[in-house]
CSV table of C-alpha atoms and ligand atoms in Angstrom, one decimal:
chain,number,residue,atom,x,y,z
H,40,UNK,CA,-73.1,-26.4,1.8
H,41,UNK,CA,-69.2,-25.8,2.5
H,42,UNK,CA,-67.2,-22.9,1.4
H,43,UNK,CA,-65.2,-24.0,-1.7
H,44,UNK,CA,-62.4,-21.8,-1.1
H,45,UNK,CA,-61.8,-23.4,2.5
H,46,UNK,CA,-61.6,-26.9,1.2
H,47,UNK,CA,-59.2,-25.9,-1.6
H,48,UNK,CA,-56.7,-24.0,0.9
H,49,UNK,CA,-57.2,-27.2,3.1
H,50,UNK,CA,-56.1,-29.2,0.4
H,51,UNK,CA,-53.3,-26.9,-0.7
H,52,UNK,CA,-52.1,-27.1,3.1
H,53,UNK,CA,-52.4,-31.1,2.8
H,54,UNK,CA,-50.4,-31.1,-0.3
H,55,UNK,CA,-47.6,-29.3,1.1
H,56,UNK,CA,-47.6,-31.7,4.1
H,57,UNK,CA,-47.6,-34.9,1.8
H,58,UNK,CA,-45.2,-33.3,-0.6
H,59,UNK,CA,-42.6,-32.8,2.2
H,60,UNK,CA,-42.6,-36.8,2.6
H,61,UNK,CA,-42.3,-37.4,-1.2
H,62,UNK,CA,-46.0,-38.1,-1.7
H,63,UNK,CA,-48.0,-36.7,-4.6
H,64,UNK,CA,-51.6,-36.0,-3.7
H,65,UNK,CA,-52.9,-35.3,-7.2
H,66,UNK,CA,-51.6,-38.8,-8.2
H,67,UNK,CA,-53.0,-40.4,-5.2
H,68,UNK,CA,-56.5,-38.9,-6.2
H,69,UNK,CA,-56.0,-40.3,-9.9
H,70,UNK,CA,-55.3,-43.6,-8.7
H,71,UNK,CA,-58.2,-43.7,-6.3
H,72,UNK,CA,-60.3,-42.5,-9.1
H,73,UNK,CA,-59.6,-45.8,-10.8
H,74,UNK,CA,-60.8,-48.0,-8.0
H,75,UNK,CA,-64.2,-48.9,-8.8
H,76,UNK,CA,-66.1,-50.3,-5.9
H,77,UNK,CA,-68.9,-52.7,-6.7
H,78,UNK,CA,-72.0,-51.7,-4.5
H,79,UNK,CA,-73.8,-54.9,-3.5
H,80,UNK,CA,-77.6,-54.5,-4.7
H,81,UNK,CA,-78.4,-56.4,-1.5
H,82,UNK,CA,-78.1,-53.7,1.2
H,83,UNK,CA,-81.0,-51.9,-0.3
H,84,UNK,CA,-83.5,-54.8,0.4
H,85,UNK,CA,-82.2,-57.1,3.1
H,86,UNK,CA,-81.4,-59.6,0.3
H,87,UNK,CA,-84.9,-60.0,-0.8
H,88,UNK,CA,-84.9,-59.8,-4.3
H,89,UNK,CA,-87.7,-59.7,-7.0
H,90,UNK,CA,-88.7,-63.3,-7.4
H,91,UNK,CA,-92.5,-64.2,-7.6
H,92,UNK,CA,-93.7,-65.2,-5.1
H,93,UNK,CA,-91.7,-63.2,-2.8
H,94,UNK,CA,-88.9,-65.4,-1.6
H,95,UNK,CA,-88.3,-65.9,2.3
H,96,UNK,CA,-84.8,-65.5,3.3
H,97,UNK,CA,-83.4,-68.6,4.3
H,98,UNK,CA,-81.5,-71.7,3.4
H,99,UNK,CA,-78.6,-71.3,5.7
H,100,UNK,CA,-75.7,-69.1,6.7
H,101,UNK,CA,-77.6,-65.8,5.4
H,102,UNK,CA,-79.1,-63.6,8.0
H,103,UNK,CA,-80.3,-60.1,8.1
H,104,UNK,CA,-81.2,-58.4,11.3
H,105,UNK,CA,-83.2,-55.2,11.8
H,106,UNK,CA,-86.3,-53.9,10.1
H,107,UNK,CA,-85.7,-50.2,9.4
H,108,UNK,CA,-88.7,-49.0,7.3
H,109,UNK,CA,-88.6,-48.3,3.8
H,110,UNK,CA,-86.6,-50.9,2.1
H,111,UNK,CA,-86.7,-51.1,-1.5
H,112,UNK,CA,-89.5,-53.2,-3.0
H,113,UNK,CA,-89.4,-52.8,-6.4
H,114,UNK,CA,-86.6,-52.6,-9.0
H,115,UNK,CA,-87.7,-49.2,-9.5
H,116,UNK,CA,-87.2,-48.3,-6.0
H,117,UNK,CA,-83.8,-50.2,-5.7
H,118,UNK,CA,-82.4,-48.3,-8.9
H,119,UNK,CA,-83.6,-45.1,-7.3
H,120,UNK,CA,-81.9,-46.0,-4.2
H,121,UNK,CA,-78.6,-46.9,-6.0
H,122,UNK,CA,-78.6,-43.8,-8.0
H,123,UNK,CA,-79.1,-41.6,-4.9
H,124,UNK,CA,-76.3,-43.6,-3.4
H,125,UNK,CA,-73.9,-43.0,-6.4
H,126,UNK,CA,-74.8,-39.4,-6.3
H,127,UNK,CA,-73.4,-38.9,-2.8
H,128,UNK,CA,-69.9,-40.8,-3.9
H,129,UNK,CA,-67.1,-39.3,-5.4
H,130,UNK,CA,-65.7,-41.4,-8.4
H,131,UNK,CA,-67.6,-44.1,-10.3
H,132,UNK,CA,-68.7,-47.5,-8.7
H,133,UNK,CA,-70.2,-50.8,-10.2
H,134,UNK,CA,-73.3,-52.7,-9.2
H,135,UNK,CA,-73.2,-56.2,-7.9
H,136,UNK,CA,-76.4,-57.9,-8.6
H,137,UNK,CA,-77.7,-61.3,-7.3
H,138,UNK,CA,-79.6,-63.6,-9.4
H,139,UNK,CA,-82.8,-63.1,-7.7
H,140,UNK,CA,-82.9,-59.5,-8.5
H,141,UNK,CA,-83.7,-60.2,-12.2
H,142,UNK,CA,-86.4,-58.2,-13.9
H,143,UNK,CA,-88.8,-61.1,-13.8
H,144,UNK,CA,-92.2,-58.7,-14.7
H,145,UNK,CA,-94.5,-60.9,-12.5
H,146,UNK,CA,-93.5,-64.2,-14.2
H,147,UNK,CA,-92.4,-67.1,-12.0
H,148,UNK,CA,-88.9,-67.8,-13.3
H,149,UNK,CA,-87.2,-70.8,-11.2
H,150,UNK,CA,-83.7,-70.4,-10.6
H,151,UNK,CA,-82.8,-73.1,-13.5
H,152,UNK,CA,-84.6,-71.1,-15.9
H,153,UNK,CA,-83.0,-67.6,-15.8
H,154,UNK,CA,-82.0,-66.2,-18.9
H,155,UNK,CA,-80.1,-62.9,-20.2
H,156,UNK,CA,-83.5,-61.3,-21.0
H,157,UNK,CA,-84.5,-61.2,-17.3
H,158,UNK,CA,-81.4,-58.9,-16.8
H,159,UNK,CA,-81.5,-56.8,-19.9
H,160,UNK,CA,-83.2,-53.9,-18.2
H,161,UNK,CA,-80.4,-53.9,-15.6
H,162,UNK,CA,-77.6,-53.8,-18.3
H,163,UNK,CA,-79.6,-51.1,-20.1
H,164,UNK,CA,-79.7,-49.2,-17.0
H,165,UNK,CA,-76.2,-49.8,-16.2
H,166,UNK,CA,-75.1,-48.5,-19.8
H,167,UNK,CA,-77.1,-45.2,-19.2
H,168,UNK,CA,-75.2,-44.6,-16.0
H,169,UNK,CA,-71.9,-45.7,-17.5
H,170,UNK,CA,-71.3,-48.6,-15.0
H,171,UNK,CA,-70.3,-52.2,-15.0
H,172,UNK,CA,-72.2,-55.0,-13.4
H,173,UNK,CA,-70.9,-58.0,-11.3
H,174,UNK,CA,-73.1,-61.0,-10.7
H,175,UNK,CA,-73.8,-64.0,-8.4
H,176,UNK,CA,-75.7,-66.9,-8.5
H,177,UNK,CA,-78.4,-67.3,-5.8
H,178,UNK,CA,-78.0,-70.6,-4.0
H,179,UNK,CA,-80.0,-69.8,-1.0
H,180,UNK,CA,-83.6,-68.7,-0.1
H,181,UNK,CA,-85.1,-71.8,-2.1
H,182,UNK,CA,-86.8,-75.0,-1.2
H,183,UNK,CA,-84.0,-76.8,-2.7
H,184,UNK,CA,-81.6,-75.2,-0.4
H,185,UNK,CA,-83.6,-76.0,2.7
H,186,UNK,CA,-81.7,-78.9,3.7
H,187,UNK,CA,-78.4,-77.0,4.0
H,188,UNK,CA,-76.9,-78.3,0.7
H,189,UNK,CA,-76.9,-77.1,-3.1
H,190,UNK,CA,-73.8,-77.9,-5.2
H,191,UNK,CA,-72.7,-80.2,-2.7
H,192,UNK,CA,-76.0,-82.0,-2.2
H,193,UNK,CA,-76.2,-85.7,-2.3
H,194,UNK,CA,-79.6,-85.2,-3.7
H,195,UNK,CA,-79.0,-85.6,-7.5
H,196,UNK,CA,-82.0,-83.4,-8.4
H,197,UNK,CA,-81.0,-80.7,-6.0
H,198,UNK,CA,-77.5,-80.8,-7.2
H,199,UNK,CA,-78.4,-80.7,-10.9
H,200,UNK,CA,-80.7,-77.7,-10.3
H,201,UNK,CA,-78.1,-75.7,-8.7
H,202,UNK,CA,-75.4,-76.6,-11.4
H,203,UNK,CA,-77.9,-75.4,-14.1
H,204,UNK,CA,-78.5,-72.1,-12.1
H,205,UNK,CA,-74.9,-71.2,-11.7
H,206,UNK,CA,-74.2,-72.3,-15.5
H,207,UNK,CA,-76.7,-69.8,-16.5
H,208,UNK,CA,-75.5,-67.0,-14.2
H,209,UNK,CA,-72.1,-67.5,-15.8
H,210,UNK,CA,-73.7,-66.9,-19.3
H,211,UNK,CA,-75.6,-64.0,-18.3
H,212,UNK,CA,-72.6,-62.4,-16.5
H,213,UNK,CA,-70.6,-63.0,-19.7
H,214,UNK,CA,-73.3,-61.2,-21.6
H,215,UNK,CA,-73.2,-58.4,-19.0
H,216,UNK,CA,-69.7,-58.0,-19.6
H,217,UNK,CA,-69.9,-58.1,-23.3
H,218,UNK,CA,-72.7,-55.4,-23.5
H,219,UNK,CA,-71.1,-53.2,-20.8
H,220,UNK,CA,-67.5,-53.3,-22.0
H,221,UNK,CA,-66.0,-54.4,-18.6
H,222,UNK,CA,-65.7,-57.9,-17.5
H,223,UNK,CA,-68.5,-58.9,-14.9
H,224,UNK,CA,-67.2,-60.8,-11.8
H,225,UNK,CA,-69.4,-63.6,-11.3
H,226,UNK,CA,-68.9,-65.0,-7.6
H,227,UNK,CA,-70.0,-68.3,-6.6
H,228,UNK,CA,-71.1,-68.5,-2.9
H,229,UNK,CA,-73.0,-71.7,-1.5
H,230,UNK,CA,-74.3,-71.9,2.1
H,231,UNK,CA,-73.5,-75.7,2.1
H,232,UNK,CA,-72.6,-77.1,5.5
H,233,UNK,CA,-74.1,-78.7,8.6
H,234,UNK,CA,-75.3,-77.5,11.9
H,235,UNK,CA,-74.0,-80.5,13.8
H,236,UNK,CA,-70.9,-82.5,13.4
H,237,UNK,CA,-70.9,-84.5,10.2
H,238,UNK,CA,-69.6,-87.8,9.7
H,239,UNK,CA,-69.0,-87.6,5.9
H,240,UNK,CA,-67.5,-84.4,5.2
H,241,UNK,CA,-65.5,-85.9,2.2
H,242,UNK,CA,-68.4,-86.8,0.1
H,243,UNK,CA,-69.7,-83.4,0.2
H,244,UNK,CA,-66.4,-81.8,-0.7
H,245,UNK,CA,-65.8,-84.0,-3.5
H,246,UNK,CA,-69.4,-83.5,-4.7
H,247,UNK,CA,-68.7,-79.6,-4.6
H,248,UNK,CA,-65.7,-80.1,-6.7
H,249,UNK,CA,-67.4,-82.1,-9.2
H,250,UNK,CA,-70.2,-79.5,-9.6
H,251,UNK,CA,-67.7,-76.8,-10.1
H,252,UNK,CA,-65.7,-78.7,-12.7
H,253,UNK,CA,-69.0,-79.4,-14.6
H,254,UNK,CA,-70.0,-75.5,-14.1
H,255,UNK,CA,-66.7,-74.3,-15.4
H,256,UNK,CA,-66.7,-76.7,-18.5
H,257,UNK,CA,-67.6,-73.7,-20.9
H,258,UNK,CA,-65.1,-71.0,-21.3
H,259,UNK,CA,-66.1,-67.5,-21.6
H,260,UNK,CA,-63.7,-64.7,-23.0
H,261,UNK,CA,-61.8,-63.2,-20.1
H,262,UNK,CA,-62.8,-59.5,-21.4
H,263,UNK,CA,-66.5,-60.6,-20.7
H,264,UNK,CA,-66.2,-62.8,-17.4
H,265,UNK,CA,-64.2,-63.6,-14.5
H,266,UNK,CA,-65.1,-66.5,-12.3
H,267,UNK,CA,-64.8,-66.3,-8.6
H,268,UNK,CA,-65.4,-68.5,-5.5
H,269,UNK,CA,-65.9,-67.6,-2.1
H,270,UNK,CA,-65.1,-69.7,1.1
H,271,UNK,CA,-66.7,-69.1,4.6
H,272,UNK,CA,-65.7,-70.1,8.2
H,273,UNK,CA,-69.3,-70.9,9.6
H,274,UNK,CA,-72.9,-69.6,9.3
H,275,UNK,CA,-76.1,-69.7,11.2
H,276,UNK,CA,-77.0,-73.6,10.6
H,277,UNK,CA,-73.7,-74.5,9.3
H,278,UNK,CA,-71.8,-74.1,12.6
H,279,UNK,CA,-69.9,-77.4,12.6
H,280,UNK,CA,-68.9,-77.6,8.9
H,281,UNK,CA,-68.8,-75.5,5.8
H,282,UNK,CA,-68.4,-77.4,2.6
H,283,UNK,CA,-66.8,-74.4,0.9
H,284,UNK,CA,-64.0,-73.6,3.5
H,285,UNK,CA,-60.9,-71.4,2.8
H,286,UNK,CA,-58.7,-74.5,2.0
H,287,UNK,CA,-61.3,-75.8,-0.4
H,288,UNK,CA,-61.6,-72.9,-2.4
H,289,UNK,CA,-58.0,-71.8,-2.1
H,290,UNK,CA,-57.1,-75.3,-3.5
H,291,UNK,CA,-59.8,-74.9,-6.2
H,292,UNK,CA,-58.8,-71.3,-7.3
H,293,UNK,CA,-55.1,-72.1,-7.5
H,294,UNK,CA,-55.5,-75.4,-9.3
H,295,UNK,CA,-58.0,-73.7,-12.0
H,296,UNK,CA,-56.8,-70.3,-11.9
H,297,UNK,CA,-60.2,-68.8,-10.6
H,298,UNK,CA,-60.6,-65.7,-8.7
H,299,UNK,CA,-60.7,-66.1,-5.0
H,300,UNK,CA,-63.3,-64.2,-2.9
H,301,UNK,CA,-61.9,-63.0,0.3
H,302,UNK,CA,-64.8,-61.9,2.6
H,303,UNK,CA,-63.6,-60.1,5.7
H,304,UNK,CA,-66.1,-61.6,7.6
H,305,UNK,CA,-65.3,-65.2,6.7
H,306,UNK,CA,-62.1,-65.8,8.8
H,307,UNK,CA,-61.3,-66.3,12.4
H,308,UNK,CA,-61.5,-63.0,14.3
H,309,UNK,CA,-57.8,-62.8,14.6
H,310,UNK,CA,-56.9,-63.5,11.2
H,311,UNK,CA,-56.2,-60.5,8.9
H,312,UNK,CA,-57.5,-60.5,5.3
H,313,UNK,CA,-54.8,-58.1,4.4
H,314,UNK,CA,-52.2,-60.5,5.3
H,315,UNK,CA,-53.6,-63.1,2.8
H,316,UNK,CA,-53.5,-60.9,-0.3
H,317,UNK,CA,-49.7,-61.1,-1.0
H,318,UNK,CA,-49.8,-64.9,-0.3
H,319,UNK,CA,-52.7,-65.6,-2.8
H,320,UNK,CA,-51.4,-63.5,-5.5
H,321,UNK,CA,-48.3,-65.6,-5.8
H,322,UNK,CA,-50.4,-68.3,-7.2
H,323,UNK,CA,-53.6,-66.8,-8.8
H,324,UNK,CA,-54.0,-63.9,-10.9
H,325,UNK,CA,-56.6,-61.9,-9.4
H,326,UNK,CA,-58.6,-61.7,-6.1
H,327,UNK,CA,-62.2,-60.5,-5.4
H,328,UNK,CA,-62.7,-58.6,-2.1
H,329,UNK,CA,-66.0,-58.7,-0.2
H,330,UNK,CA,-65.1,-55.8,2.0
H,331,UNK,CA,-67.3,-56.3,5.2
H,332,UNK,CA,-66.9,-55.9,9.0
H,333,UNK,CA,-67.2,-59.0,11.0
H,334,UNK,CA,-68.6,-58.5,14.5
H,335,UNK,CA,-68.5,-61.5,16.4
H,336,UNK,CA,-69.8,-63.4,13.6
H,337,UNK,CA,-70.0,-63.1,9.8
H,338,UNK,CA,-70.1,-60.0,7.8
H,339,UNK,CA,-73.2,-58.1,8.3
H,340,UNK,CA,-71.9,-54.7,9.8
H,341,UNK,CA,-71.4,-51.7,7.7
H,342,UNK,CA,-67.7,-51.1,6.8
H,343,UNK,CA,-66.0,-48.5,8.8
H,344,UNK,CA,-62.3,-47.1,8.6
H,345,UNK,CA,-60.8,-49.7,11.0
H,346,UNK,CA,-57.5,-51.5,11.2
H,347,UNK,CA,-58.9,-54.4,9.0
H,348,UNK,CA,-59.6,-52.3,6.1
H,349,UNK,CA,-56.6,-50.2,6.5
H,350,UNK,CA,-54.3,-53.3,6.2
H,351,UNK,CA,-56.1,-54.6,3.0
H,352,UNK,CA,-55.9,-51.3,1.2
H,353,UNK,CA,-52.0,-50.8,2.4
H,354,UNK,CA,-51.2,-54.4,1.2
H,355,UNK,CA,-52.8,-53.9,-2.2
H,356,UNK,CA,-51.1,-50.5,-2.6
H,357,UNK,CA,-47.8,-51.6,-1.3
H,358,UNK,CA,-47.5,-54.6,-3.6
H,359,UNK,CA,-48.7,-52.3,-6.4
H,360,UNK,CA,-51.5,-54.9,-7.2
H,361,UNK,CA,-54.5,-52.7,-7.8
H,362,UNK,CA,-54.9,-54.1,-11.2
H,363,UNK,CA,-55.2,-57.5,-9.7
H,364,UNK,CA,-57.9,-56.7,-7.2
H,365,UNK,CA,-61.7,-56.3,-7.7
H,366,UNK,CA,-63.6,-54.6,-4.8
H,367,UNK,CA,-67.0,-55.1,-3.9
H,368,UNK,CA,-68.7,-54.6,-0.5
H,369,UNK,CA,-70.6,-57.2,1.4
H,370,UNK,CA,-72.9,-56.4,4.5
H,371,UNK,CA,-76.5,-56.3,5.1
H,372,UNK,CA,-77.7,-54.1,8.0
H,373,UNK,CA,-81.3,-53.6,8.2
H,374,UNK,CA,-81.4,-51.8,11.3
H,375,UNK,CA,-80.5,-48.2,10.1
H,376,UNK,CA,-81.1,-46.1,6.9
H,377,UNK,CA,-80.1,-48.3,4.1
H,378,UNK,CA,-78.8,-45.5,1.7
H,379,UNK,CA,-76.8,-44.2,4.7
H,380,UNK,CA,-75.1,-47.7,5.1
H,381,UNK,CA,-74.1,-47.7,1.4
H,382,UNK,CA,-72.8,-44.4,1.8
H,383,UNK,CA,-70.9,-44.7,5.1
H,384,UNK,CA,-69.3,-48.0,4.1
H,385,UNK,CA,-68.2,-47.1,0.5
H,386,UNK,CA,-66.8,-43.9,1.8
H,387,UNK,CA,-64.9,-45.9,4.4
H,388,UNK,CA,-63.5,-48.1,1.9
H,389,UNK,CA,-62.4,-45.2,-0.3
H,390,UNK,CA,-60.9,-43.6,2.7
H,391,UNK,CA,-58.7,-46.7,3.5
H,392,UNK,CA,-57.4,-46.7,-0.2
H,393,UNK,CA,-56.7,-43.0,-0.2
H,394,UNK,CA,-55.0,-43.5,3.3
H,395,UNK,CA,-52.9,-46.2,1.7
H,396,UNK,CA,-52.2,-44.2,-1.5
H,397,UNK,CA,-50.9,-41.2,0.7
H,398,UNK,CA,-48.5,-43.3,2.5
H,399,UNK,CA,-44.5,-42.7,1.9
H,400,UNK,CA,-44.1,-46.2,0.9
H,401,UNK,CA,-40.8,-45.7,-0.5
H,402,UNK,CA,-39.2,-44.0,2.5
H,403,UNK,CA,-40.9,-46.7,4.8
H,404,UNK,CA,-39.4,-49.5,2.8
H,405,UNK,CA,-35.9,-48.0,3.0
H,406,UNK,CA,-36.1,-47.9,6.7
H,407,UNK,CA,-37.4,-51.1,6.8
H,408,UNK,CA,-34.3,-52.6,4.8
H,409,UNK,CA,-31.8,-50.5,6.7
H,410,UNK,CA,-33.3,-52.0,9.9
H,411,UNK,CA,-34.4,-48.7,11.1
H,412,UNK,CA,-37.4,-50.1,12.8
H,413,UNK,CA,-38.1,-47.0,15.1
H,414,UNK,CA,-38.1,-44.7,12.2
H,415,UNK,CA,-40.6,-47.0,10.3
H,416,UNK,CA,-42.9,-47.4,13.3
H,417,UNK,CA,-42.7,-43.4,14.0
H,418,UNK,CA,-43.7,-42.6,10.6
H,419,UNK,CA,-46.5,-45.1,10.3
H,420,UNK,CA,-47.7,-43.3,13.6
H,421,UNK,CA,-47.3,-39.9,12.2
H,422,UNK,CA,-49.3,-40.7,9.0
H,423,UNK,CA,-52.4,-41.1,11.0
H,424,UNK,CA,-52.5,-37.4,11.9
H,425,UNK,CA,-51.7,-36.1,8.4
H,426,UNK,CA,-54.6,-34.4,6.6
H,427,UNK,CA,-55.8,-37.3,4.8
H,428,UNK,CA,-59.5,-36.0,5.3
H,429,UNK,CA,-58.7,-32.7,3.6
H,430,UNK,CA,-57.5,-34.6,0.4
H,431,UNK,CA,-60.7,-36.7,0.5
H,432,UNK,CA,-63.0,-33.6,0.9
H,433,UNK,CA,-61.2,-32.3,-2.2
H,434,UNK,CA,-61.9,-35.5,-4.2
H,435,UNK,CA,-65.4,-35.0,-3.2
H,436,UNK,CA,-65.6,-31.2,-4.3
H,437,UNK,CA,-64.0,-31.9,-7.7
H,438,UNK,CA,-66.5,-34.9,-8.2
H,439,UNK,CA,-69.7,-32.3,-7.3
H,440,UNK,CA,-70.8,-34.6,-4.3
H,441,UNK,CA,-71.4,-33.4,-0.8
H,442,UNK,CA,-68.2,-32.8,1.2
H,443,UNK,CA,-67.9,-34.0,4.7
H,444,UNK,CA,-71.0,-34.4,6.9
H,445,UNK,CA,-73.0,-32.7,4.1
H,446,UNK,CA,-74.1,-35.8,2.9
H,447,UNK,CA,-76.0,-36.8,6.2
H,448,UNK,CA,-78.7,-33.9,5.7
H,449,UNK,CA,-79.1,-35.2,1.9
H,450,UNK,CA,-79.9,-38.7,3.1
H,451,UNK,CA,-82.1,-37.4,5.7
H,452,UNK,CA,-84.0,-35.3,2.9
H,453,UNK,CA,-84.2,-38.4,0.9
H,454,UNK,CA,-85.7,-40.3,3.6
H,455,UNK,CA,-88.5,-37.9,4.3
H,456,UNK,CA,-89.2,-37.3,0.8
H,457,UNK,CA,-88.9,-40.7,-0.7
H,458,UNK,CA,-88.0,-43.7,1.6
H,459,UNK,CA,-90.7,-42.8,4.3
H,460,UNK,CA,-93.5,-42.6,1.9
H,461,UNK,CA,-92.9,-46.1,0.9
H,462,UNK,CA,-95.6,-48.6,2.1
H,463,UNK,CA,-94.1,-51.2,4.4
A,662,RNT,C1,-72.5,-65.0,2.5
A,662,RNT,C2,-71.4,-64.4,1.4
A,662,RNT,C3,-72.0,-64.0,0.4
A,662,RNT,C4,-73.5,-63.2,0.3
A,662,RNT,C5,-74.0,-62.8,-0.9
A,662,RNT,C6,-75.2,-62.3,-0.7
A,662,RNT,O1,-71.8,-65.6,3.6
A,662,RNT,O2,-70.6,-63.4,2.2
A,662,RNT,O3,-71.1,-63.2,-0.5
A,662,RNT,O4,-73.2,-62.3,1.3
A,662,RNT,O5,-73.8,-63.7,-1.8
A,663,ZN,ZN1,-69.4,-62.3,0.9
């Protein structure tokens, strides 16, 4: 345990440093506290879910590597893990649930049959914790996804099946939002695409558009449900064409005013997701972020405090659009302690927002407008060595969660007391 007075005096020193630059650290922490990061349930069990019989991961574009022992096998274990994670994070989070994580109680419920009742125990659990839930249709890990196409399938039986599934997720998500008093973001991602060079891209894209139009026919109140669509660049098995590309969904979201989900792992490696935010928000009301860390391909590494996430947070704070952004995490790394993966990734995202909130943006903008580019660069560099870590430590202290490296020992203890006792 850290000495409280040391953390407090470090904060006092930090506060003086930032005040000298015209930045109010208390205000920054208040704003940080409003950012609710949606924890993706699928990091806890490598996107397995609770369908009966156990679904095998597959169906294009989703891949988890690593077999670190002790992944959550039951709803109770998953909830215990998420509660543990939340106990190590300052502030309040949300839960991001996938449709395959329903409380099916041993019953075989196909995707086109899911109902609110299968998620009621999740809603009750969330209510108890005082958190919101976000939701996702699961259009993979199913025989009807095995040929690589779902909502854009030329097989009408399959396409109709997936349309019905996604419609039901919207209904369930709206009910979650209603009962929990905070809108649920329902994010549609489909793996559709082809491994080799297709000849007929157009038909698949027009089918995807047609399916989405049908899915969105029913309107739900905005206070309950926010619809979002997520693009991708490529996946394993969809290397040559992804039906739901960035252009496709950008067009769809703009035309229909849906949320667009920008996943950090779904763009060319030299593109910056942070740069896209102020472009998209000229045309749609809100964005969903899947904060991830693409390494060579896709999005499966634990988020760290890197340039990419810093720019994302800076662009949001600088453009003053925090109220238009929904933040979720999206990575699944099965090669390390999964609780640790959540805590490291969420803390990194929080740190990025804090770093951005502690920036003397007004001063930097003044330099920029005056053409003082040296001064702008100098202060951007200087901010990197300011004591933002002390501000974050203080945030942890006042939220009664482990400060600094203390959470590592906590997770090690959970691993030996709980995780290592799970049968693999
Ligand atoms: C996959 C997408 C999608 C998934 C989740 C599990 O490439 O990023 O968001 O990770 O739906
Ligand atoms: Zn994603």
